[in-house]
Amino acid sequence: MFASRRLPPRRWIIALVCLSNFYLCNVCLSNPYFSNLAFAQRSNLVSLGQVTAEQATGDQVTSDQVVAERVLGDQWKQIARRAGIIFTGTVIATNHPPAASDQSIPLAATIPAEPPTIQLSFHVERAIAGVDSGQVFTIHEWVGASSMHRTMSVGQHVFLFLYPPSRLGFTSPVGGAQGEVLLDSSGKNVVDLKPATMFKALNAPEFSTPSTQTHSATARTVTVDQLERAIRGVRQSRGD
């Protein structure tokens, strides 16, 4: 006869736990109530995650738009939409006309055959509209229009909103000084400036002049990323 074997108490406990888990799994799978409850819990978690993500996205959009208005003024959407060329870049060359001399010049000699222009070349770093990142982009601006915004010099980092070139190939910042945003040495943040005077462009009379209070609010760091998101969002909303 074979001697009967008795399992140690520890093995009995393990066996009972396995059997109970197996039973509970079968009950949950076979019972529609438990199955639906588990599915509902998973769905609630997914929905909660979606709501949280949408809320975060909405908050970011609102924040970006507030920043854009603080930097460009309350007409920032019109500036973004009217611009045919938008980019951030570094000024790499300028060709300002020579200063007028005090010598007497006959009247006939003072009338130029072509309107005096300024030539500016930029290395494009972030292309948003009308140009490509990495390209060297040169613009021609009428001297009269150049007086409507700050003078740009070699080495400056700027965020520019330019009108589509005219028939003669001229362009200038949209809204005058409003379409020229100066950046810091990294080219990633807006410089906190308090310009003495903000001008209106001759062909953009509807743009209002931002107040000193509006521009003083830029003491808080404003990044190019924020402005770019706001500008792209506005332009895409009209199908650009």
PDB file of C-alpha atoms in Angstrom:
ATOM      1  CA  MET A   1       0.000   0.000   0.000  1.00  0.00           C
ATOM      2  CA  PHE A   2       1.039   3.508  -0.743  1.00  0.00           C
ATOM      3  CA  ALA A   3       1.410   5.797   2.126  1.00  0.00           C
ATOM      4  CA  SER A   4      -0.899   8.805   1.945  1.00  0.00           C
ATOM      5  CA  ARG A   5       0.743  12.161   1.564  1.00  0.00           C
ATOM      6  CA  ARG A   6      -0.472  15.280   3.217  1.00  0.00           C
ATOM      7  CA  LEU A   7       0.326  18.680   1.738  1.00  0.00           C
ATOM      8  CA  PRO A   8       1.970  21.141   4.055  1.00  0.00           C
ATOM      9  CA  PRO A   9      -0.373  23.868   5.353  1.00  0.00           C
ATOM     10  CA  ARG A  10       1.472  26.548   3.365  1.00  0.00           C
ATOM     11  CA  ARG A  11       0.791  24.781   0.058  1.00  0.00           C
ATOM     12  CA  TRP A  12      -2.874  24.397   0.959  1.00  0.00           C
ATOM     13  CA  ILE A  13      -3.135  28.136   1.500  1.00  0.00           C
ATOM     14  CA  ILE A  14      -1.513  28.891  -1.872  1.00  0.00           C
ATOM     15  CA  ALA A  15      -3.832  26.450  -3.640  1.00  0.00           C
ATOM     16  CA  LEU A  16      -6.944  27.981  -2.043  1.00  0.00           C
ATOM     17  CA  VAL A  17      -5.872  31.512  -3.040  1.00  0.00           C
ATOM     18  CA  CYS A  18      -5.347  30.454  -6.667  1.00  0.00           C
ATOM     19  CA  LEU A  19      -8.745  28.763  -6.795  1.00  0.00           C
ATOM     20  CA  SER A  20     -10.475  31.840  -5.332  1.00  0.00           C
ATOM     21  CA  ASN A  21      -8.805  34.187  -7.825  1.00  0.00           C
ATOM     22  CA  PHE A  22      -9.786  31.897 -10.695  1.00  0.00           C
ATOM     23  CA  TYR A  23     -13.389  31.879  -9.504  1.00  0.00           C
ATOM     24  CA  LEU A  24     -13.566  35.652  -9.114  1.00  0.00           C
ATOM     25  CA  CYS A  25     -12.142  36.198 -12.616  1.00  0.00           C
ATOM     26  CA  ASN A  26     -14.743  33.896 -14.141  1.00  0.00           C
ATOM     27  CA  VAL A  27     -17.542  35.614 -12.255  1.00  0.00           C
ATOM     28  CA  CYS A  28     -16.426  39.086 -13.410  1.00  0.00           C
ATOM     29  CA  LEU A  29     -16.118  38.004 -17.010  1.00  0.00           C
ATOM     30  CA  SER A  30     -19.410  36.130 -17.109  1.00  0.00           C
ATOM     31  CA  ASN A  31     -21.467  38.686 -15.172  1.00  0.00           C
ATOM     32  CA  PRO A  32     -22.521  41.642 -17.384  1.00  0.00           C
ATOM     33  CA  TYR A  33     -22.866  43.935 -14.375  1.00  0.00           C
ATOM     34  CA  PHE A  34     -19.293  43.542 -13.240  1.00  0.00           C
ATOM     35  CA  SER A  35     -18.038  43.710 -16.807  1.00  0.00           C
ATOM     36  CA  ASN A  36     -19.964  46.928 -17.531  1.00  0.00           C
ATOM     37  CA  LEU A  37     -18.815  48.428 -14.248  1.00  0.00           C
ATOM     38  CA  ALA A  38     -15.178  47.844 -15.126  1.00  0.00           C
ATOM     39  CA  PHE A  39     -15.685  49.287 -18.619  1.00  0.00           C
ATOM     40  CA  ALA A  40     -17.452  52.352 -17.205  1.00  0.00           C
ATOM     41  CA  GLN A  41     -14.604  52.989 -14.810  1.00  0.00           C
ATOM     42  CA  ARG A  42     -12.069  52.806 -17.637  1.00  0.00           C
ATOM     43  CA  SER A  43     -14.245  55.116 -19.791  1.00  0.00           C
ATOM     44  CA  ASN A  44     -14.524  57.645 -16.981  1.00  0.00           C
ATOM     45  CA  LEU A  45     -10.760  57.705 -16.600  1.00  0.00           C
ATOM     46  CA  VAL A  46     -10.301  58.271 -20.350  1.00  0.00           C
ATOM     47  CA  SER A  47     -12.952  61.020 -20.420  1.00  0.00           C
ATOM     48  CA  LEU A  48     -11.388  62.736 -17.425  1.00  0.00           C
ATOM     49  CA  GLY A  49      -8.017  62.697 -19.175  1.00  0.00           C
ATOM     50  CA  GLN A  50      -9.523  64.153 -22.355  1.00  0.00           C
ATOM     51  CA  VAL A  51     -11.272  66.957 -20.442  1.00  0.00           C
ATOM     52  CA  THR A  52      -8.077  67.798 -18.590  1.00  0.00           C
ATOM     53  CA  ALA A  53      -6.079  67.914 -21.856  1.00  0.00           C
ATOM     54  CA  GLU A  54      -8.713  70.088 -23.583  1.00  0.00           C
ATOM     55  CA  GLN A  55      -8.836  72.456 -20.626  1.00  0.00           C
ATOM     56  CA  ALA A  56      -5.033  72.772 -20.636  1.00  0.00           C
ATOM     57  CA  THR A  57      -5.059  73.467 -24.381  1.00  0.00           C
ATOM     58  CA  GLY A  58      -7.755  76.117 -24.018  1.00  0.00           C
ATOM     59  CA  ASP A  59      -5.879  77.812 -21.186  1.00  0.00           C
ATOM     60  CA  GLN A  60      -2.707  77.890 -23.298  1.00  0.00           C
ATOM     61  CA  VAL A  61      -4.515  79.428 -26.276  1.00  0.00           C
ATOM     62  CA  THR A  62      -6.003  82.137 -24.060  1.00  0.00           C
ATOM     63  CA  SER A  63      -2.640  82.844 -22.457  1.00  0.00           C
ATOM     64  CA  ASP A  64      -0.915  83.093 -25.857  1.00  0.00           C
ATOM     65  CA  GLN A  65      -3.559  85.510 -27.134  1.00  0.00           C
ATOM     66  CA  VAL A  66      -3.192  87.726 -24.068  1.00  0.00           C
ATOM     67  CA  VAL A  67       0.573  87.803 -24.629  1.00  0.00           C
ATOM     68  CA  ALA A  68       0.139  88.690 -28.323  1.00  0.00           C
ATOM     69  CA  GLU A  69      -2.151  91.589 -27.438  1.00  0.00           C
ATOM     70  CA  ARG A  70       0.292  92.787 -24.796  1.00  0.00           C
ATOM     71  CA  VAL A  71       3.164  92.872 -27.301  1.00  0.00           C
ATOM     72  CA  LEU A  72       1.444  93.926 -30.548  1.00  0.00           C
ATOM     73  CA  GLY A  73      -1.524  95.929 -29.259  1.00  0.00           C
ATOM     74  CA  ASP A  74      -5.256  95.354 -29.410  1.00  0.00           C
ATOM     75  CA  GLN A  75      -5.154  95.068 -33.226  1.00  0.00           C
ATOM     76  CA  TRP A  76      -2.753  92.108 -33.131  1.00  0.00           C
ATOM     77  CA  LYS A  77      -5.116  89.826 -35.043  1.00  0.00           C
ATOM     78  CA  GLN A  78      -5.368  92.282 -37.945  1.00  0.00           C
ATOM     79  CA  ILE A  79      -1.573  92.604 -37.965  1.00  0.00           C
ATOM     80  CA  ALA A  80      -1.159  88.829 -38.111  1.00  0.00           C
ATOM     81  CA  ARG A  81      -3.711  88.455 -40.901  1.00  0.00           C
ATOM     82  CA  ARG A  82      -2.559  91.362 -43.074  1.00  0.00           C
ATOM     83  CA  ALA A  83       1.093  90.343 -42.981  1.00  0.00           C
ATOM     84  CA  GLY A  84       2.267  88.420 -46.026  1.00  0.00           C
ATOM     85  CA  ILE A  85       5.700  87.716 -44.541  1.00  0.00           C
ATOM     86  CA  ILE A  86       6.239  86.741 -40.899  1.00  0.00           C
ATOM     87  CA  PHE A  87       9.469  85.460 -39.389  1.00  0.00           C
ATOM     88  CA  THR A  88      12.076  85.842 -36.671  1.00  0.00           C
ATOM     89  CA  GLY A  89      15.614  86.509 -37.767  1.00  0.00           C
ATOM     90  CA  THR A  90      18.867  88.355 -37.359  1.00  0.00           C
ATOM     91  CA  VAL A  91      19.760  91.512 -39.284  1.00  0.00           C
ATOM     92  CA  ILE A  92      22.920  90.687 -41.252  1.00  0.00           C
ATOM     93  CA  ALA A  93      23.199  93.708 -43.584  1.00  0.00           C
ATOM     94  CA  THR A  94      21.732  97.178 -44.015  1.00  0.00           C
ATOM     95  CA  ASN A  95      22.035  99.769 -46.737  1.00  0.00           C
ATOM     96  CA  HIS A  96      20.839 103.090 -45.345  1.00  0.00           C
ATOM     97  CA  PRO A  97      20.994 106.089 -47.695  1.00  0.00           C
ATOM     98  CA  PRO A  98      23.800 108.586 -46.971  1.00  0.00           C
ATOM     99  CA  ALA A  99      22.939 111.615 -44.900  1.00  0.00           C
ATOM    100  CA  ALA A 100      22.190 114.767 -46.865  1.00  0.00           C
ATOM    101  CA  SER A 101      25.071 117.249 -47.044  1.00  0.00           C
ATOM    102  CA  ASP A 102      24.785 120.940 -46.249  1.00  0.00           C
ATOM    103  CA  GLN A 103      26.225 122.024 -49.583  1.00  0.00           C
ATOM    104  CA  SER A 104      23.994 123.893 -51.995  1.00  0.00           C
ATOM    105  CA  ILE A 105      22.727 121.589 -54.767  1.00  0.00           C
ATOM    106  CA  PRO A 106      20.789 122.740 -57.827  1.00  0.00           C
ATOM    107  CA  LEU A 107      17.078 121.951 -57.559  1.00  0.00           C
ATOM    108  CA  ALA A 108      17.140 119.755 -60.675  1.00  0.00           C
ATOM    109  CA  ALA A 109      19.797 117.536 -59.105  1.00  0.00           C
ATOM    110  CA  THR A 110      17.732 116.915 -55.925  1.00  0.00           C
ATOM    111  CA  ILE A 111      14.985 115.013 -57.713  1.00  0.00           C
ATOM    112  CA  PRO A 112      15.992 111.321 -57.792  1.00  0.00           C
ATOM    113  CA  ALA A 113      15.163 109.184 -60.770  1.00  0.00           C
ATOM    114  CA  GLU A 114      13.911 106.477 -58.362  1.00  0.00           C
ATOM    115  CA  PRO A 115      12.479 106.797 -54.844  1.00  0.00           C
ATOM    116  CA  PRO A 116      15.206 106.423 -52.180  1.00  0.00           C
ATOM    117  CA  THR A 117      15.084 102.995 -50.546  1.00  0.00           C
ATOM    118  CA  ILE A 118      16.665 101.077 -47.719  1.00  0.00           C
ATOM    119  CA  GLN A 119      17.860  97.527 -48.208  1.00  0.00           C
ATOM    120  CA  LEU A 120      17.826  95.126 -45.259  1.00  0.00           C
ATOM    121  CA  SER A 121      18.989  91.509 -45.234  1.00  0.00           C
ATOM    122  CA  PHE A 122      18.026  88.952 -42.599  1.00  0.00           C
ATOM    123  CA  HIS A 123      18.961  85.424 -41.706  1.00  0.00           C
ATOM    124  CA  VAL A 124      15.577  83.778 -41.173  1.00  0.00           C
ATOM    125  CA  GLU A 125      15.482  81.632 -38.039  1.00  0.00           C
ATOM    126  CA  ARG A 126      11.777  80.867 -37.612  1.00  0.00           C
ATOM    127  CA  ALA A 127       9.633  81.049 -40.729  1.00  0.00           C
ATOM    128  CA  ILE A 128       5.905  81.512 -40.166  1.00  0.00           C
ATOM    129  CA  ALA A 129       4.696  82.885 -43.521  1.00  0.00           C
ATOM    130  CA  GLY A 130       6.198  83.884 -46.850  1.00  0.00           C
ATOM    131  CA  VAL A 131       9.786  82.734 -46.234  1.00  0.00           C
ATOM    132  CA  ASP A 132      11.768  79.597 -45.380  1.00  0.00           C
ATOM    133  CA  SER A 133      13.797  78.918 -42.254  1.00  0.00           C
ATOM    134  CA  GLY A 134      17.513  79.245 -42.866  1.00  0.00           C
ATOM    135  CA  GLN A 135      17.263  81.464 -45.929  1.00  0.00           C
ATOM    136  CA  VAL A 136      18.855  84.880 -46.334  1.00  0.00           C
ATOM    137  CA  PHE A 137      15.966  87.228 -47.039  1.00  0.00           C
ATOM    138  CA  THR A 138      16.421  90.770 -48.372  1.00  0.00           C
ATOM    139  CA  ILE A 139      13.748  93.465 -48.373  1.00  0.00           C
ATOM    140  CA  HIS A 140      13.558  96.899 -49.986  1.00  0.00           C
ATOM    141  CA  GLU A 141      11.777  99.613 -48.060  1.00  0.00           C
ATOM    142  CA  TRP A 142      10.897 103.153 -49.061  1.00  0.00           C
ATOM    143  CA  VAL A 143      12.764 105.675 -46.905  1.00  0.00           C
ATOM    144  CA  GLY A 144       9.513 107.392 -45.934  1.00  0.00           C
ATOM    145  CA  ALA A 145       8.074 104.135 -44.576  1.00  0.00           C
ATOM    146  CA  SER A 146      11.264 103.400 -42.630  1.00  0.00           C
ATOM    147  CA  SER A 147      10.646 106.497 -40.514  1.00  0.00           C
ATOM    148  CA  MET A 148       7.493 104.838 -39.175  1.00  0.00           C
ATOM    149  CA  HIS A 149       9.406 102.271 -37.109  1.00  0.00           C
ATOM    150  CA  ARG A 150      12.680 101.803 -35.261  1.00  0.00           C
ATOM    151  CA  THR A 151      15.882 101.722 -37.252  1.00  0.00           C
ATOM    152  CA  MET A 152      17.232  98.175 -37.502  1.00  0.00           C
ATOM    153  CA  SER A 153      20.970  97.549 -37.256  1.00  0.00           C
ATOM    154  CA  VAL A 154      23.241  94.598 -37.950  1.00  0.00           C
ATOM    155  CA  GLY A 155      23.159  91.958 -35.228  1.00  0.00           C
ATOM    156  CA  GLN A 156      19.664  92.707 -33.953  1.00  0.00           C
ATOM    157  CA  HIS A 157      17.197  89.869 -33.498  1.00  0.00           C
ATOM    158  CA  VAL A 158      13.694  90.760 -34.624  1.00  0.00           C
ATOM    159  CA  PHE A 159      10.216  89.299 -35.024  1.00  0.00           C
ATOM    160  CA  LEU A 160       8.844  90.920 -38.200  1.00  0.00           C
ATOM    161  CA  PHE A 161       5.362  91.211 -39.697  1.00  0.00           C
ATOM    162  CA  LEU A 162       5.775  92.570 -43.245  1.00  0.00           C
ATOM    163  CA  TYR A 163       3.224  93.586 -45.849  1.00  0.00           C
ATOM    164  CA  PRO A 164       3.172  91.535 -49.067  1.00  0.00           C
ATOM    165  CA  PRO A 165       5.644  93.203 -51.465  1.00  0.00           C
ATOM    166  CA  SER A 166       4.173  95.910 -53.682  1.00  0.00           C
ATOM    167  CA  ARG A 167       4.393  95.996 -57.493  1.00  0.00           C
ATOM    168  CA  LEU A 168       7.744  97.747 -57.140  1.00  0.00           C
ATOM    169  CA  GLY A 169       8.954  95.139 -54.657  1.00  0.00           C
ATOM    170  CA  PHE A 170       8.735  97.382 -51.571  1.00  0.00           C
ATOM    171  CA  THR A 171       7.570  96.208 -48.168  1.00  0.00           C
ATOM    172  CA  SER A 172       7.590  97.449 -44.557  1.00  0.00           C
ATOM    173  CA  PRO A 173       6.428  96.320 -41.111  1.00  0.00           C
ATOM    174  CA  VAL A 174       2.648  96.108 -40.756  1.00  0.00           C
ATOM    175  CA  GLY A 175       1.343  98.969 -38.647  1.00  0.00           C
ATOM    176  CA  GLY A 176       4.761 100.636 -38.541  1.00  0.00           C
ATOM    177  CA  ALA A 177       6.501 100.015 -35.224  1.00  0.00           C
ATOM    178  CA  GLN A 178       3.833  97.502 -34.204  1.00  0.00           C
ATOM    179  CA  GLY A 179       5.045  95.055 -36.844  1.00  0.00           C
ATOM    180  CA  GLU A 180       8.634  95.126 -35.598  1.00  0.00           C
ATOM    181  CA  VAL A 181       9.253  93.298 -32.324  1.00  0.00           C
ATOM    182  CA  LEU A 182      12.768  93.337 -30.908  1.00  0.00           C
ATOM    183  CA  LEU A 183      14.115  90.137 -29.355  1.00  0.00           C
ATOM    184  CA  ASP A 184      16.931  89.477 -26.905  1.00  0.00           C
ATOM    185  CA  SER A 185      20.366  88.135 -27.848  1.00  0.00           C
ATOM    186  CA  SER A 186      19.070  84.560 -27.857  1.00  0.00           C
ATOM    187  CA  GLY A 187      16.294  85.409 -30.319  1.00  0.00           C
ATOM    188  CA  LYS A 188      13.825  83.536 -28.113  1.00  0.00           C
ATOM    189  CA  ASN A 189      12.346  86.252 -25.900  1.00  0.00           C
ATOM    190  CA  VAL A 190      10.797  89.672 -26.424  1.00  0.00           C
ATOM    191  CA  VAL A 191      12.902  92.577 -25.187  1.00  0.00           C
ATOM    192  CA  ASP A 192      11.200  94.711 -22.549  1.00  0.00           C
ATOM    193  CA  LEU A 193      11.303  98.130 -24.222  1.00  0.00           C
ATOM    194  CA  LYS A 194       9.441 101.359 -23.567  1.00  0.00           C
ATOM    195  CA  PRO A 195       9.489 103.085 -26.974  1.00  0.00           C
ATOM    196  CA  ALA A 196       9.095 106.849 -26.784  1.00  0.00           C
ATOM    197  CA  THR A 197       6.727 107.009 -29.754  1.00  0.00           C
ATOM    198  CA  MET A 198       4.818 104.437 -31.744  1.00  0.00           C
ATOM    199  CA  PHE A 199       3.992 105.358 -35.345  1.00  0.00           C
ATOM    200  CA  LYS A 200       1.195 104.406 -37.710  1.00  0.00           C
ATOM    201  CA  ALA A 201       1.952 103.095 -41.170  1.00  0.00           C
ATOM    202  CA  LEU A 202       0.609 105.322 -43.954  1.00  0.00           C
ATOM    203  CA  ASN A 203      -1.326 102.469 -45.527  1.00  0.00           C
ATOM    204  CA  ALA A 204      -2.663 101.044 -42.273  1.00  0.00           C
ATOM    205  CA  PRO A 205      -4.676 103.873 -40.627  1.00  0.00           C
ATOM    206  CA  GLU A 206      -6.938 101.455 -38.792  1.00  0.00           C
ATOM    207  CA  PHE A 207      -4.174 100.272 -36.466  1.00  0.00           C
ATOM    208  CA  SER A 208      -4.338 101.986 -33.125  1.00  0.00           C
ATOM    209  CA  THR A 209      -1.257 103.140 -31.229  1.00  0.00           C
ATOM    210  CA  PRO A 210      -0.516 100.887 -28.239  1.00  0.00           C
ATOM    211  CA  SER A 211      -0.408 102.714 -24.949  1.00  0.00           C
ATOM    212  CA  THR A 212       2.661 102.942 -22.733  1.00  0.00           C
ATOM    213  CA  GLN A 213       0.795 100.895 -20.137  1.00  0.00           C
ATOM    214  CA  THR A 214       0.293  98.046 -22.605  1.00  0.00           C
ATOM    215  CA  HIS A 215       3.999  97.842 -23.434  1.00  0.00           C
ATOM    216  CA  SER A 216       5.106  98.192 -19.829  1.00  0.00           C
ATOM    217  CA  ALA A 217       3.309  94.902 -19.192  1.00  0.00           C
ATOM    218  CA  THR A 218       6.020  93.081 -21.130  1.00  0.00           C
ATOM    219  CA  ALA A 219       8.166  93.158 -18.004  1.00  0.00           C
ATOM    220  CA  ARG A 220       7.109  89.551 -17.622  1.00  0.00           C
ATOM    221  CA  THR A 221       8.988  87.258 -19.948  1.00  0.00           C
ATOM    222  CA  VAL A 222       7.288  86.821 -23.306  1.00  0.00           C
ATOM    223  CA  THR A 223       8.668  84.067 -25.493  1.00  0.00           C
ATOM    224  CA  VAL A 224       8.732  83.722 -29.255  1.00  0.00           C
ATOM    225  CA  ASP A 225       6.985  80.360 -28.820  1.00  0.00           C
ATOM    226  CA  GLN A 226       3.949  82.084 -27.286  1.00  0.00           C
ATOM    227  CA  LEU A 227       3.736  84.680 -30.026  1.00  0.00           C
ATOM    228  CA  GLU A 228       4.195  82.096 -32.771  1.00  0.00           C
ATOM    229  CA  ARG A 229       1.398  79.890 -31.408  1.00  0.00           C
ATOM    230  CA  ALA A 230      -0.977  82.847 -31.201  1.00  0.00           C
ATOM    231  CA  ILE A 231      -0.127  84.065 -34.718  1.00  0.00           C
ATOM    232  CA  ARG A 232      -0.446  80.626 -36.297  1.00  0.00           C
ATOM    233  CA  GLY A 233      -3.734  80.029 -34.502  1.00  0.00           C
ATOM    234  CA  VAL A 234      -5.254  83.270 -35.824  1.00  0.00           C
ATOM    235  CA  ARG A 235      -4.047  82.718 -39.382  1.00  0.00           C
ATOM    236  CA  GLN A 236      -5.242  79.110 -39.447  1.00  0.00           C
ATOM    237  CA  SER A 237      -8.664  80.152 -38.145  1.00  0.00           C
ATOM    238  CA  ARG A 238      -9.296  82.002 -41.406  1.00  0.00           C
ATOM    239  CA  GLY A 239      -7.929  79.168 -43.557  1.00  0.00           C
ATOM    240  CA  ASP A 240      -4.342  80.397 -44.159  1.00  0.00           C
TER     241      ASP A 240
END
